[in-house]
Coordinates of C-alpha atoms and ligand atoms in Angstrom, one line a residue:
Chain A
X1 CA -28.4 -8.5 37.4
X2 CA -31.4 -8.1 34.9
X3 CA -30.6 -10.0 31.7
X4 CA -32.7 -7.2 30.0
X5 CA -29.9 -4.9 30.7
X6 CA -27.6 -6.9 28.4
X7 CA -30.2 -7.0 25.8
X8 CA -30.8 -3.3 25.9
X9 CA -27.0 -2.7 25.6
X10 CA -26.5 -5.2 22.3
X11 CA -29.7 -3.6 20.7
X12 CA -28.0 -0.1 21.3
X13 CA -24.7 -1.3 19.9
X14 CA -26.7 -2.7 16.7
X15 CA -28.6 0.2 16.4
X16 CA -25.4 2.3 16.3
X17 CA -23.9 0.3 13.6
X18 CA -27.1 0.4 11.5
X19 CA -27.2 4.0 11.8
X20 CA -23.4 4.3 10.7
X21 CA -22.6 6.0 14.1
X22 CA -19.2 4.6 14.0
X23 CA -17.5 6.9 16.2
X24 CA -20.3 6.4 19.0
X25 CA -19.8 2.7 18.3
X26 CA -16.1 2.9 18.9
X27 CA -16.7 4.6 22.2
X28 CA -18.5 1.8 23.5
X29 CA -15.2 0.0 23.8
X30 CA -12.9 0.2 26.7
X31 CA -9.6 2.2 25.9
X32 CA -7.9 -1.4 25.8
X33 CA -10.9 -2.8 24.1
X34 CA -10.6 -5.0 20.9
X35 CA -12.9 -6.2 18.0
X36 CA -12.2 -9.5 16.5
X37 CA -13.6 -11.3 13.7
X38 CA -11.6 -14.7 13.3
X39 CA -10.8 -16.2 9.9
X40 CA -11.2 -19.7 10.7
X41 CA -13.8 -21.5 12.9
X42 CA -13.0 -21.9 16.5
X43 CA -9.7 -19.9 15.8
X44 CA -7.5 -20.0 19.1
X45 CA -5.8 -16.7 18.8
X46 CA -5.6 -13.5 16.8
X47 CA -1.7 -13.5 17.4
X48 CA -0.5 -16.2 15.2
X49 CA -3.1 -16.5 12.6
X50 CA -4.9 -14.1 10.1
X51 CA -8.0 -12.6 11.1
X52 CA -10.7 -10.8 9.1
X53 CA -10.9 -8.1 11.8
X54 CA -8.6 -7.7 14.9
X55 CA -8.8 -4.0 15.7
X56 CA -7.5 -2.5 18.8
X57 CA -8.6 1.1 19.6
X58 CA -6.0 2.6 17.4
X59 CA -6.7 0.5 14.4
X60 CA -10.4 1.1 15.1
X61 CA -9.7 4.9 14.8
X62 CA -8.0 4.5 11.5
X63 CA -10.8 2.3 10.2
X64 CA -13.4 4.8 11.3
X65 CA -11.7 7.8 10.1
X66 CA -11.5 5.9 6.7
X67 CA -15.4 5.2 6.8
X68 CA -16.0 8.8 7.2
X69 CA -13.5 9.9 4.5
X70 CA -15.3 11.5 1.3
X71 CA -13.2 9.4 -1.0
X72 CA -13.7 5.7 0.5
X73 CA -14.5 4.3 -2.9
X74 CA -16.0 1.2 -1.5
X75 CA -18.6 2.9 0.5
X76 CA -19.6 5.0 -2.5
X77 CA -22.5 4.4 -2.4
X78 CA -22.6 3.5 1.3
X79 CA -23.8 0.1 2.6
X80 CA -27.0 -0.1 4.4
X81 CA -27.3 -2.7 7.2
X82 CA -29.8 -4.3 9.2
X83 CA -28.6 -6.2 12.5
X84 CA -30.8 -8.7 14.2
X85 CA -29.6 -9.9 17.7
X86 CA -31.0 -13.0 19.2
X87 CA -30.6 -16.0 21.5
X88 CA -28.7 -13.9 24.2
X89 CA -27.1 -16.1 26.6
X90 CA -25.2 -14.8 29.9
X91 CA -22.4 -17.4 29.6
X92 CA -20.6 -16.8 33.0
X93 CA -21.8 -15.6 36.6
X94 CA -21.0 -12.2 37.2
X95 CA -17.4 -11.8 38.4
X96 CA -16.8 -9.6 41.3
X97 CA -14.0 -8.3 39.6
X98 CA -11.6 -9.1 36.8
X99 CA -8.1 -8.1 36.1
X100 CA -6.4 -7.3 32.8
X101 CA -4.2 -10.3 32.9
X102 CA -7.2 -12.4 33.4
X103 CA -8.7 -10.9 30.3
X104 CA -5.8 -11.5 28.5
X105 CA -5.3 -15.3 29.4
X106 CA -9.1 -15.6 27.9
X107 CA -8.1 -13.7 24.8
X108 CA -5.0 -16.0 24.2
X109 CA -7.1 -19.1 24.9
X110 CA -10.0 -18.0 22.6
X111 CA -11.9 -17.9 25.7
X112 CA -13.7 -20.1 28.2
X113 CA -16.2 -18.2 29.9
X114 CA -17.4 -20.9 32.4
X115 CA -13.8 -21.2 34.1
X116 CA -13.8 -17.5 34.8
X117 CA -15.8 -17.9 37.8
X118 CA -13.3 -20.1 39.7
X119 CA -10.6 -17.6 39.1
X120 CA -9.9 -15.1 41.9
X121 CA -11.5 -11.8 41.9
X122 CA -9.7 -8.7 41.9
X123 CA -10.5 -6.2 44.7
X124 CA -11.9 -3.1 43.6
X125 CA -12.2 -3.8 40.0
X126 CA -15.6 -3.6 38.3
X127 CA -17.4 -6.6 37.3
X128 CA -17.2 -8.2 34.0
X129 CA -19.8 -10.4 32.2
X130 CA -19.4 -12.8 29.1
X131 CA -22.5 -12.6 26.9
X132 CA -23.0 -14.4 23.7
X133 CA -26.0 -14.0 21.3
X134 CA -26.6 -14.9 17.5
X135 CA -26.1 -12.1 15.0
X136 CA -27.6 -11.7 11.5
X137 CA -26.5 -8.7 9.4
X138 CA -28.1 -8.0 6.2
X139 CA -25.9 -5.6 3.9
X140 CA -27.3 -3.9 1.1
X141 CA -25.2 -2.1 -1.4
X142 CA -25.1 -1.3 -5.1
X143 CA -28.0 -3.6 -6.0
X144 CA -26.5 -6.4 -4.1
X145 CA -27.8 -7.8 -0.8
X146 CA -25.8 -10.4 1.4
X147 CA -26.1 -11.9 4.6
X148 CA -23.5 -12.5 7.5
X149 CA -24.5 -14.7 10.3
X150 CA -22.9 -16.1 13.2
X151 CA -22.4 -16.3 17.0
X152 CA -20.9 -13.3 18.7
X153 CA -19.4 -13.0 22.3
X154 CA -19.1 -9.6 24.1
X155 CA -17.0 -9.4 27.3
X156 CA -18.6 -6.4 28.8
X157 CA -17.5 -4.4 32.0
X158 CA -19.8 -2.5 34.2
X159 CA -19.2 1.2 33.9
X160 CA -21.5 3.7 35.6
X161 CA -25.2 2.8 34.8
X162 CA -24.1 0.7 31.6
X163 CA -21.2 -1.2 30.0
X164 CA -18.2 -1.0 28.0
X165 CA -17.1 -3.7 25.5
X166 CA -13.6 -5.1 26.6
X167 CA -13.7 -7.5 23.8
X168 CA -16.2 -8.4 21.0
X169 CA -15.8 -11.6 18.9
X170 CA -17.9 -12.5 16.2
X171 CA -17.5 -16.0 14.6
X172 CA -19.2 -15.9 11.3
X173 CA -20.6 -19.4 10.2
X174 CA -18.7 -18.7 6.6
X175 CA -15.5 -17.0 8.2
X176 CA -13.2 -19.1 6.1
X177 CA -14.8 -18.2 2.8
X178 CA -13.6 -15.8 0.2
X179 CA -15.5 -12.7 0.7
X180 CA -16.1 -9.8 -1.5
X181 CA -15.0 -6.6 0.0
X182 CA -16.3 -6.0 3.5
X183 CA -16.0 -2.2 4.6
X184 CA -18.2 -1.9 7.7
X185 CA -17.9 -3.7 11.0
X186 CA -20.4 -6.5 11.8
Chain B
X1 CA -16.7 -17.0 -31.7
X2 CA -13.1 -16.0 -31.3
X3 CA -10.5 -16.4 -34.1
X4 CA -7.6 -18.3 -32.4
X5 CA -5.2 -17.6 -35.1
X6 CA -1.9 -15.8 -34.0
X7 CA -2.7 -12.8 -35.9
X8 CA -6.1 -12.0 -34.7
X9 CA -4.8 -12.3 -31.0
X10 CA -2.0 -10.1 -31.9
X11 CA -4.5 -7.4 -33.1
X12 CA -5.9 -7.3 -29.6
X13 CA -2.7 -5.8 -28.3
X14 CA -1.0 -2.6 -29.6
X15 CA 1.7 -0.1 -28.4
X16 CA 0.2 1.6 -25.5
X17 CA -3.1 -0.2 -25.6
X18 CA -5.0 -3.2 -25.2
X19 CA -8.6 -4.2 -26.7
X20 CA -11.4 -4.3 -24.0
X21 CA -12.2 -7.7 -24.9
X22 CA -9.2 -9.2 -23.3
X23 CA -11.1 -8.4 -19.9
X24 CA -14.4 -9.2 -21.2
X25 CA -14.7 -12.0 -23.7
X26 CA -15.3 -15.5 -22.3
X27 CA -13.7 -17.2 -25.3
X28 CA -10.5 -15.2 -24.7
X29 CA -10.6 -16.2 -21.1
X30 CA -10.9 -20.0 -22.0
X31 CA -7.9 -19.7 -24.2
X32 CA -5.9 -18.1 -21.5
X33 CA -6.8 -21.1 -19.3
X34 CA -5.5 -23.3 -22.1
X35 CA -2.5 -21.3 -23.1
X36 CA -1.4 -19.3 -20.2
X37 CA -2.5 -21.1 -16.9
X38 CA -2.4 -24.4 -18.9
X39 CA 1.5 -23.9 -19.5
X40 CA 3.1 -21.3 -17.2
X41 CA 4.8 -22.2 -14.1
X42 CA 2.2 -21.4 -11.4
X43 CA 2.8 -20.9 -7.7
X44 CA 1.1 -24.0 -6.2
X45 CA 2.0 -23.8 -2.5
X46 CA 4.9 -23.6 -0.1
X47 CA 6.7 -26.4 1.6
X48 CA 6.1 -25.3 5.0
X49 CA 2.3 -26.0 4.4
X50 CA 3.4 -29.7 4.4
X51 CA 5.2 -30.1 7.7
X52 CA 5.2 -33.9 7.8
X53 CA 4.5 -36.8 5.4
X54 CA 1.0 -37.1 4.6
X55 CA 0.2 -33.4 5.0
X56 CA -1.6 -32.0 2.0
X57 CA -3.2 -29.0 0.8
X58 CA -5.7 -28.5 -2.1
X59 CA -5.9 -25.7 -4.7
X60 CA -6.9 -25.1 -8.2
X61 CA -4.3 -24.4 -11.1
X62 CA -6.0 -23.2 -14.0
X63 CA -9.5 -24.0 -12.4
X64 CA -8.4 -27.7 -12.2
X65 CA -8.3 -29.2 -8.8
X66 CA -4.8 -30.3 -7.6
X67 CA -3.5 -31.7 -4.4
X68 CA 0.0 -30.9 -2.8
X69 CA 1.3 -33.7 -0.8
X70 CA 4.3 -34.7 1.1
X71 CA 5.2 -38.4 0.6
X72 CA 6.9 -40.6 3.1
X73 CA 10.3 -40.0 1.8
X74 CA 9.8 -36.3 2.3
X75 CA 9.3 -35.6 -1.5
X76 CA 6.6 -33.1 -2.4
X77 CA 4.2 -34.4 -5.1
X78 CA 1.5 -32.2 -6.9
X79 CA -1.0 -34.5 -8.2
X80 CA -4.6 -33.9 -9.9
X81 CA -7.0 -34.2 -7.4
X82 CA -9.0 -36.9 -9.2
X83 CA -9.6 -40.4 -8.8
X84 CA -8.3 -42.6 -11.4
X85 CA -11.4 -44.9 -11.4
X86 CA -14.6 -42.6 -12.1
X87 CA -13.1 -39.2 -11.2
X88 CA -14.3 -38.2 -7.7
X89 CA -12.2 -35.5 -6.2
X90 CA -9.8 -37.5 -3.8
X91 CA -9.1 -34.9 -1.2
X92 CA -12.1 -32.8 -0.2
X93 CA -10.5 -30.4 2.4
X94 CA -8.4 -27.3 1.8
X95 CA -5.7 -29.0 3.9
X96 CA -5.3 -32.0 6.0
X97 CA -3.3 -35.1 6.9
X98 CA -3.6 -38.3 5.0
X99 CA -0.7 -40.7 4.5
X100 CA -3.0 -42.8 2.4
X101 CA -5.9 -41.2 0.2
X102 CA -9.0 -43.0 0.0
X103 CA -11.8 -42.3 -2.5
X104 CA -15.1 -41.6 -1.1
X105 CA -16.8 -43.1 -4.0
X106 CA -15.8 -47.0 -4.2
X107 CA -12.8 -46.8 -2.0
X108 CA -9.7 -47.0 -4.1
X109 CA -6.7 -46.2 -2.0
X110 CA -3.7 -44.4 -3.1
X111 CA -0.2 -43.7 -1.5
X112 CA 1.0 -40.1 -0.8
X113 CA 3.0 -40.3 -4.1
X114 CA -0.3 -41.3 -6.0
X115 CA 0.3 -44.8 -6.6
X116 CA -2.7 -47.0 -6.3
X117 CA -2.5 -49.5 -3.5
X118 CA -5.8 -51.2 -3.0
X119 CA -9.1 -51.8 -4.9
X120 CA -11.8 -53.1 -3.0
X121 CA -13.3 -56.5 -4.6
X122 CA -10.5 -56.8 -6.7
X123 CA -11.7 -60.2 -8.2
X124 CA -14.2 -58.0 -10.4
X125 CA -11.6 -56.0 -12.1
X126 CA -10.9 -56.6 -15.7
X127 CA -8.4 -59.5 -16.6
X128 CA -6.0 -56.9 -18.0
X129 CA -6.3 -54.5 -14.9
X130 CA -3.0 -53.4 -13.7
X131 CA -2.9 -51.1 -10.6
X132 CA 0.1 -49.5 -12.2
X133 CA -1.8 -48.0 -15.0
X134 CA -4.1 -46.3 -12.2
X135 CA -2.1 -43.9 -10.2
X136 CA -3.3 -40.4 -9.5
X137 CA -2.0 -38.3 -12.4
X138 CA 1.1 -35.9 -11.6
X139 CA 0.9 -32.6 -12.7
X140 CA 3.7 -32.9 -15.5
X141 CA 6.4 -30.5 -14.0
X142 CA 7.2 -29.3 -10.6
X143 CA 9.9 -26.8 -9.3
X144 CA 10.8 -25.7 -6.1
X145 CA 12.9 -22.7 -4.9
X146 CA 13.5 -21.9 -1.1
X147 CA 10.2 -23.6 -0.2
X148 CA 8.2 -22.0 -3.1
X149 CA 6.6 -24.8 -5.1
X150 CA 5.7 -23.9 -8.7
X151 CA 3.8 -26.3 -11.2
X152 CA 3.4 -26.4 -14.8
X153 CA 0.5 -28.3 -16.4
X154 CA 2.5 -28.6 -19.6
X155 CA 5.2 -31.3 -20.2
X156 CA 7.3 -28.9 -22.3
X157 CA 7.9 -25.1 -22.3
X158 CA 10.3 -22.7 -20.6
X159 CA 12.2 -24.4 -18.0
X160 CA 11.6 -23.7 -14.2
X161 CA 15.2 -22.1 -14.1
X162 CA 14.5 -19.8 -17.3
X163 CA 11.1 -18.9 -15.8
X164 CA 11.7 -18.2 -12.1
X165 CA 15.6 -17.5 -12.3
X166 CA 15.2 -13.9 -12.8
X167 CA 13.0 -13.6 -9.8
X168 CA 14.8 -15.6 -7.4
X169 CA 16.7 -12.5 -6.1
X170 CA 13.2 -11.3 -5.1
X171 CA 12.3 -14.5 -3.2
X172 CA 15.5 -14.2 -1.4
X173 CA 14.9 -10.8 -0.4
X174 CA 12.0 -12.0 1.6
X175 CA 13.2 -15.3 2.8
X176 CA 16.5 -13.7 3.9
X177 CA 14.6 -11.4 6.4
X178 CA 13.8 -14.7 8.4
X179 CA 16.7 -15.1 11.1
X180 CA 16.7 -18.9 10.5
X181 CA 16.5 -18.4 6.7
X182 CA 13.3 -19.9 6.0
X183 CA 9.5 -18.8 5.8
X184 CA 6.4 -20.5 7.0
X185 CA 3.2 -20.1 5.4
X186 CA 1.3 -21.3 8.6
X187 CA -0.2 -18.2 9.9
X188 CA -3.7 -18.8 8.1
X189 CA -4.9 -17.0 4.8
X190 CA -7.1 -14.1 3.7
X191 CA -9.4 -14.8 0.7
X192 CA -11.3 -12.4 -1.1
X193 CA -13.2 -12.6 -4.4
X194 CA -14.3 -10.0 -7.0
X195 CA -16.4 -9.7 -9.9
X196 CA -13.6 -8.8 -12.3
X197 CA -11.0 -10.2 -14.6
X198 CA -8.0 -11.8 -13.2
X199 CA -5.6 -9.4 -15.0
X200 CA -7.0 -6.5 -13.1
X201 CA -5.4 -7.9 -9.9
X202 CA -2.1 -8.9 -11.4
X203 CA -1.8 -5.4 -13.2
X204 CA -2.6 -3.7 -9.8
X205 CA 0.0 -5.3 -7.5
X206 CA 2.7 -3.2 -9.4
X207 CA 0.7 -0.2 -10.0
X208 CA 1.9 2.7 -8.2
X209 CA 0.0 5.3 -10.2
X210 CA -3.4 4.5 -8.4
X211 CA -2.3 4.8 -4.8
X212 CA -2.8 8.3 -3.9
X213 CA -6.3 8.3 -5.6
X214 CA -7.5 4.8 -4.8
X215 CA -6.3 4.9 -1.4
X216 CA -7.2 8.5 -0.6
X217 CA -9.2 7.4 2.5
X218 CA -6.1 5.8 4.1
X219 CA -4.0 9.1 3.9
X220 CA -3.8 11.5 7.1
X221 CA -3.7 15.3 7.3
X222 CA -0.1 15.1 6.3
X223 CA -0.5 13.2 3.1
X224 CA 0.9 9.9 4.9
X225 CA -0.5 6.5 4.8
X226 CA -1.1 4.7 8.1
X227 CA 1.9 2.8 9.4
X228 CA 2.2 -0.9 7.7
X229 CA 5.2 -2.1 9.1
X230 CA 6.0 -3.2 12.7
X231 CA 8.0 -0.3 14.3
X232 CA 7.1 2.5 12.0
X233 CA 5.2 5.5 13.3
X234 CA 3.6 6.4 10.0
X235 CA 3.5 5.1 6.4
X236 CA 4.9 6.5 3.2
X237 CA 3.9 10.0 2.0
X238 CA 1.8 9.5 -1.1
X239 CA 0.3 13.0 -1.6
X240 CA 1.5 16.5 -0.9
X241 CA 0.3 18.1 2.4
X242 CA -2.4 20.1 0.5
X243 CA -3.6 16.8 -1.0
X244 CA -3.8 18.1 -4.6
X245 CA -0.6 16.2 -6.0
X246 CA 1.1 13.1 -5.7
X247 CA 4.0 13.6 -3.3
X248 CA 7.4 14.0 -4.6
X249 CA 9.0 10.8 -3.0
X250 CA 6.2 8.6 -4.3
X251 CA 6.9 10.0 -7.9
X252 CA 10.4 8.7 -7.6
X253 CA 9.6 5.2 -7.2
X254 CA 10.7 3.0 -9.9
X255 CA 9.4 -0.3 -11.4
X256 CA 11.4 -2.9 -13.1
X257 CA 11.0 -5.8 -15.7
X258 CA 12.8 -8.8 -16.6
X259 CA 10.9 -10.7 -19.2
X260 CA 8.2 -13.5 -18.8
X261 CA 5.8 -10.7 -17.6
X262 CA 7.6 -10.5 -14.0
X263 CA 8.2 -7.4 -12.4
X264 CA 8.7 -5.4 -9.2
X265 CA 8.6 -2.1 -7.7
X266 CA 11.2 -0.2 -5.6
X267 CA 10.4 0.9 -2.1
X268 CA 9.6 4.1 -0.9
X269 CA 12.0 5.4 1.7
X270 CA 10.6 5.3 5.1
X271 CA 12.1 6.7 8.1
X272 CA 14.2 3.3 8.4
X273 CA 16.5 4.8 10.7
X274 CA 14.0 5.5 13.4
X275 CA 12.0 2.3 12.8
X276 CA 11.6 1.1 16.3
X277 CA 9.3 -1.0 18.7
X278 CA 9.9 -3.6 21.3
X279 CA 9.2 -6.3 18.8
X280 CA 11.2 -4.7 16.1
X281 CA 14.2 -4.0 18.2
X282 CA 14.3 -7.5 19.3
X283 CA 14.0 -9.0 15.7
X284 CA 16.8 -6.6 14.8
X285 CA 19.0 -8.0 17.6
X286 CA 18.3 -11.6 16.8
X287 CA 18.9 -11.1 13.0
X288 CA 22.4 -9.3 14.0
X289 CA 23.2 -11.9 16.4
X290 CA 22.8 -14.7 13.7
X291 CA 24.0 -13.0 10.8
X292 CA 26.2 -10.2 12.0
X293 CA 25.4 -6.4 12.2
X294 CA 26.3 -5.5 8.7
X295 CA 24.3 -8.3 7.1
X296 CA 21.4 -7.6 9.3
X297 CA 21.5 -4.0 8.1
X298 CA 21.5 -4.8 4.5
X299 CA 18.6 -7.1 4.8
X300 CA 16.7 -4.5 6.8
X301 CA 17.1 -2.0 4.1
X302 CA 14.1 -2.4 2.0
X303 CA 14.6 -2.5 -1.6
X304 CA 11.4 -4.0 -2.9
X305 CA 7.7 -3.0 -2.5
X306 CA 5.9 -5.7 -4.3
X307 CA 7.3 -8.4 -6.9
X308 CA 5.0 -10.2 -9.5
X309 CA 5.7 -13.6 -10.6
X310 CA 3.7 -13.8 -13.7
X311 CA 0.9 -14.8 -13.9
X312 CA -0.5 -15.8 -10.7
X313 CA 1.6 -14.9 -7.6
X314 CA 3.1 -11.7 -5.9
X315 CA 5.4 -11.3 -3.0
X316 CA 5.3 -8.3 -0.9
X317 CA 8.1 -6.8 1.0
X318 CA 6.5 -4.0 2.8
X319 CA 3.9 -5.5 4.6
X320 CA 5.0 -9.2 4.0
X321 CA 2.8 -11.8 2.4
X322 CA 2.5 -14.1 -0.6
X323 CA -0.7 -13.6 -2.8
X324 CA -2.2 -15.9 -5.3
X325 CA -4.2 -14.9 -8.1
X326 CA -6.8 -17.6 -9.1
X327 CA -8.9 -17.0 -12.2
X328 CA -12.7 -18.5 -11.9
X329 CA -14.3 -16.9 -14.9
X330 CA -13.8 -13.9 -17.3
X331 CA -15.6 -11.7 -14.7
X332 CA -14.6 -13.6 -11.4
X333 CA -11.4 -13.9 -9.6
X334 CA -10.2 -15.4 -6.3
X335 CA -7.3 -14.3 -4.3
X336 CA -5.5 -16.0 -1.5
X337 CA -3.2 -13.9 0.7
X338 CA -1.0 -15.7 3.0
X339 CA 1.1 -14.0 5.8
X340 CA 4.5 -15.2 6.0
X341 CA 6.1 -16.0 9.3
X342 CA 9.9 -15.3 9.5
X343 CA 11.2 -18.5 11.3
X344 CA 13.2 -17.6 14.0
X345 CA 12.0 -14.0 14.6
X346 CA 10.2 -13.2 17.9
X347 CA 6.7 -14.0 18.0
X348 CA 5.9 -10.3 18.7
X349 CA 7.5 -9.4 15.3
X350 CA 5.6 -12.0 13.5
X351 CA 2.5 -10.8 15.3
X352 CA 3.0 -7.3 14.3
X353 CA 3.1 -8.4 10.5
X354 CA 0.1 -10.5 10.9
X355 CA -1.9 -7.9 12.7
X356 CA -1.2 -5.1 9.9
X357 CA -1.7 -7.5 7.1
X358 CA -5.4 -7.8 8.6
X359 CA -5.8 -4.2 7.8
X360 CA -4.1 -4.1 4.6
X361 CA -5.1 -7.2 2.7
X362 CA -7.8 -9.0 4.3
X363 CA -11.4 -8.8 2.7
X364 CA -12.1 -6.3 5.4
X365 CA -9.0 -4.4 5.1
X366 CA -8.5 -0.6 4.7
X367 CA -6.5 -1.0 1.5
X368 CA -7.3 -3.8 -0.5
X369 CA -11.1 -3.2 -0.5
X370 CA -10.8 0.2 -2.3
X371 CA -8.7 -1.8 -5.0
X372 CA -11.6 -4.4 -5.3
X373 CA -13.9 -1.5 -6.0
X374 CA -12.0 -0.3 -8.7
X375 CA -11.7 -3.8 -10.3
X376 CA -15.5 -4.3 -10.3
X377 CA -15.9 -0.5 -11.8
X378 CA -13.4 -1.5 -14.6
X379 CA -15.3 -4.7 -15.4
X380 CA -18.5 -2.9 -15.4
X381 CA -17.1 0.3 -17.4
X382 CA -15.8 -2.1 -20.1
X383 CA -19.2 -3.3 -21.0
X384 CA -19.4 0.0 -22.7
X385 CA -19.1 -0.5 -26.4
X386 CA -18.3 3.4 -26.9
X387 CA -14.4 2.6 -27.1
X388 CA -12.6 -0.4 -27.9
X389 CA -9.2 0.5 -26.3
X390 CA -7.9 0.5 -22.8
X391 CA -4.9 2.5 -22.6
X392 CA -1.5 1.7 -21.0
X393 CA 0.7 4.1 -22.4
X394 CA 2.0 6.0 -19.6
X395 CA 5.9 6.4 -19.9
X396 CA 5.8 4.8 -23.4
X397 CA 9.3 4.8 -24.7
X398 CA 10.9 6.0 -21.7
X399 CA 12.0 2.6 -20.5
X400 CA 15.8 2.4 -19.9
X401 CA 18.2 -0.5 -18.9
X402 CA 19.4 -1.3 -15.5
X403 CA 22.7 -3.0 -16.3
X404 CA 23.5 -3.5 -12.6
X405 CA 19.9 -5.3 -11.8
X406 CA 20.0 -7.0 -15.3
X407 CA 16.5 -5.4 -15.8
X408 CA 14.5 -2.6 -17.6
X409 CA 13.3 0.1 -15.3
X410 CA 10.9 3.2 -15.4
X411 CA 9.2 5.5 -13.1
X412 CA 6.8 3.3 -11.1
X413 CA 3.9 5.6 -11.8
X414 CA 4.2 4.7 -15.7
X415 CA 2.7 1.6 -17.0
X416 CA 5.7 -0.2 -18.5
X417 CA 5.1 -3.3 -16.3
X418 CA 1.6 -3.8 -17.6
X419 CA 2.9 -3.5 -21.2
X420 CA 5.4 -6.2 -20.2
X421 CA 2.6 -8.3 -18.9
X422 CA 1.0 -8.1 -22.2
X423 CA 4.0 -9.0 -24.2
X424 CA 4.4 -12.3 -21.9
X425 CA 0.6 -12.6 -22.6
X426 CA 1.1 -12.6 -26.2
X427 CA 3.9 -15.1 -26.4
X428 CA 1.9 -17.6 -24.5
X429 CA -1.5 -16.7 -26.5
X430 CA -0.1 -16.7 -29.9
X431 CA 1.4 -20.3 -29.7
X432 CA -1.2 -22.9 -30.6
X433 CA -0.6 -26.3 -28.8
Ligands
FES501 S1 -14.6 -42.8 -8.2 FE1 -13.0 -43.1 -6.8 S2 -13.3 -45.0 -6.1 FE2 -14.7 -44.9 -7.8
FE2_502 FE1 -4.2 -0.5 -4.2

């Protein structure tokens, strides 16, 4: 496992977002993938608490159709963004295999990467990795510039020569503040 | 400077139009804080936010910091969040647990009903000092209906019953959906802020006119919005399939007013007979088991879209939530949206509601964000001095009584509700102290 592989993948993802290639970005996710931005620090679950984002592929599709709609007022003019991804850490040793149930447990718990290695691998499943990094996104729109910053965690599944995102979680340092409208994913 | 006389305030509101200054003038905003938010019954919180004695939340009423806390005897107190000594804010967090409230500055300690219990170095106190004179100041009036806690910063004025009474049925409509007959506002909150006047948000919650246009980006090829309720396949049809006109059923929606600035909009018929999902079906079963099939059916037949409890709260019946509007400055408003948990409903049903509220009313939602854009653009547009008046005349003169509901109604794409809000606005604003 070459750490640069993960770095290249995260940089690619950031680039798709900055280039507003939202459909291509969505295609980075597995069919059952999810994208989560909690609304409080250390939020344990998206199931019983409000979140800024908690999109499965279906909601992602609706979100992105809207982002490409000619009459999305909150993106007229559109946002321009610059992502910076740094401090990449591979949180868990590679798993020989991981099953869906295991992932769901992690999701419910708000995740504990280290404990994953202890769990029994499922024969024949592709390996999954938990990678965390610091993200800074600067957004400019309508003469205003603002900064989003936090720690993000990707659960990545090996697929062919690259990865798919099983889950992306972004913990913004100001996740519980009052935000002006946020239209683009972070 | 603003002329605070009744006649000059009255001149700002005319039949079918209001002067742009009501949105842009900082002096008018100050007067609103004094005469509207300083007097009206404001939604302060919900009893479920204080599960046990000592639990508290903090908020602002008319920009003033308050604390809502449950005392050891179970009673809910709403107190100004201000130390009686030299004024420090007592409770620094948005929510917490503190059976005793100790000030960070000199350590004065209060009981959860505001009584001053302890003063460090008491021998230094003035001879006449009596702890009974130094309790945390209570907000003058508090009223509670089915867990909804309202507070008024004025000692006198419209009674709680007279103000909230006409809206009780709207609160019931939401609370009754919980199989155990109670709500819990314990599923976190969404917070958003915009650079615009508070009335832009208040007017918008009952505005059915804007939906096909403002929210065009949420509508699919068939002119339908995305599904906003657990168990629905799609949302309401808001525009015709060729997308050139507002859809006929949308135009049938009604809005209602009952005085005091309150109002609500009726629900658009969705495919209620076909509403189904494992979570919803289970919820329907639980509801019928507790209340009988007939009553369950009644509860599940939607009547209300959104209700406004003037001036600072709304309750939504479609994708259920309670929303609180907090004015910060003439051109800045903060809004908090609480998902409601239906106590006794299956967790999957509550999750469905939470999940859909994320995409309708969070700061990152598909719906609310386009409204925020409109609010900011109105605030900007009104800087223009080209015209003084803002038009709210749609349906003027077409209001009709609804005797059954004891209300006045009109088509929801009209602007009766906004005119009613300005009648209440004038009532408050014209009354000097
Ligand atoms: S200001 Fe609170 S104890 Fe002095
Ligand atoms: Fe809207």
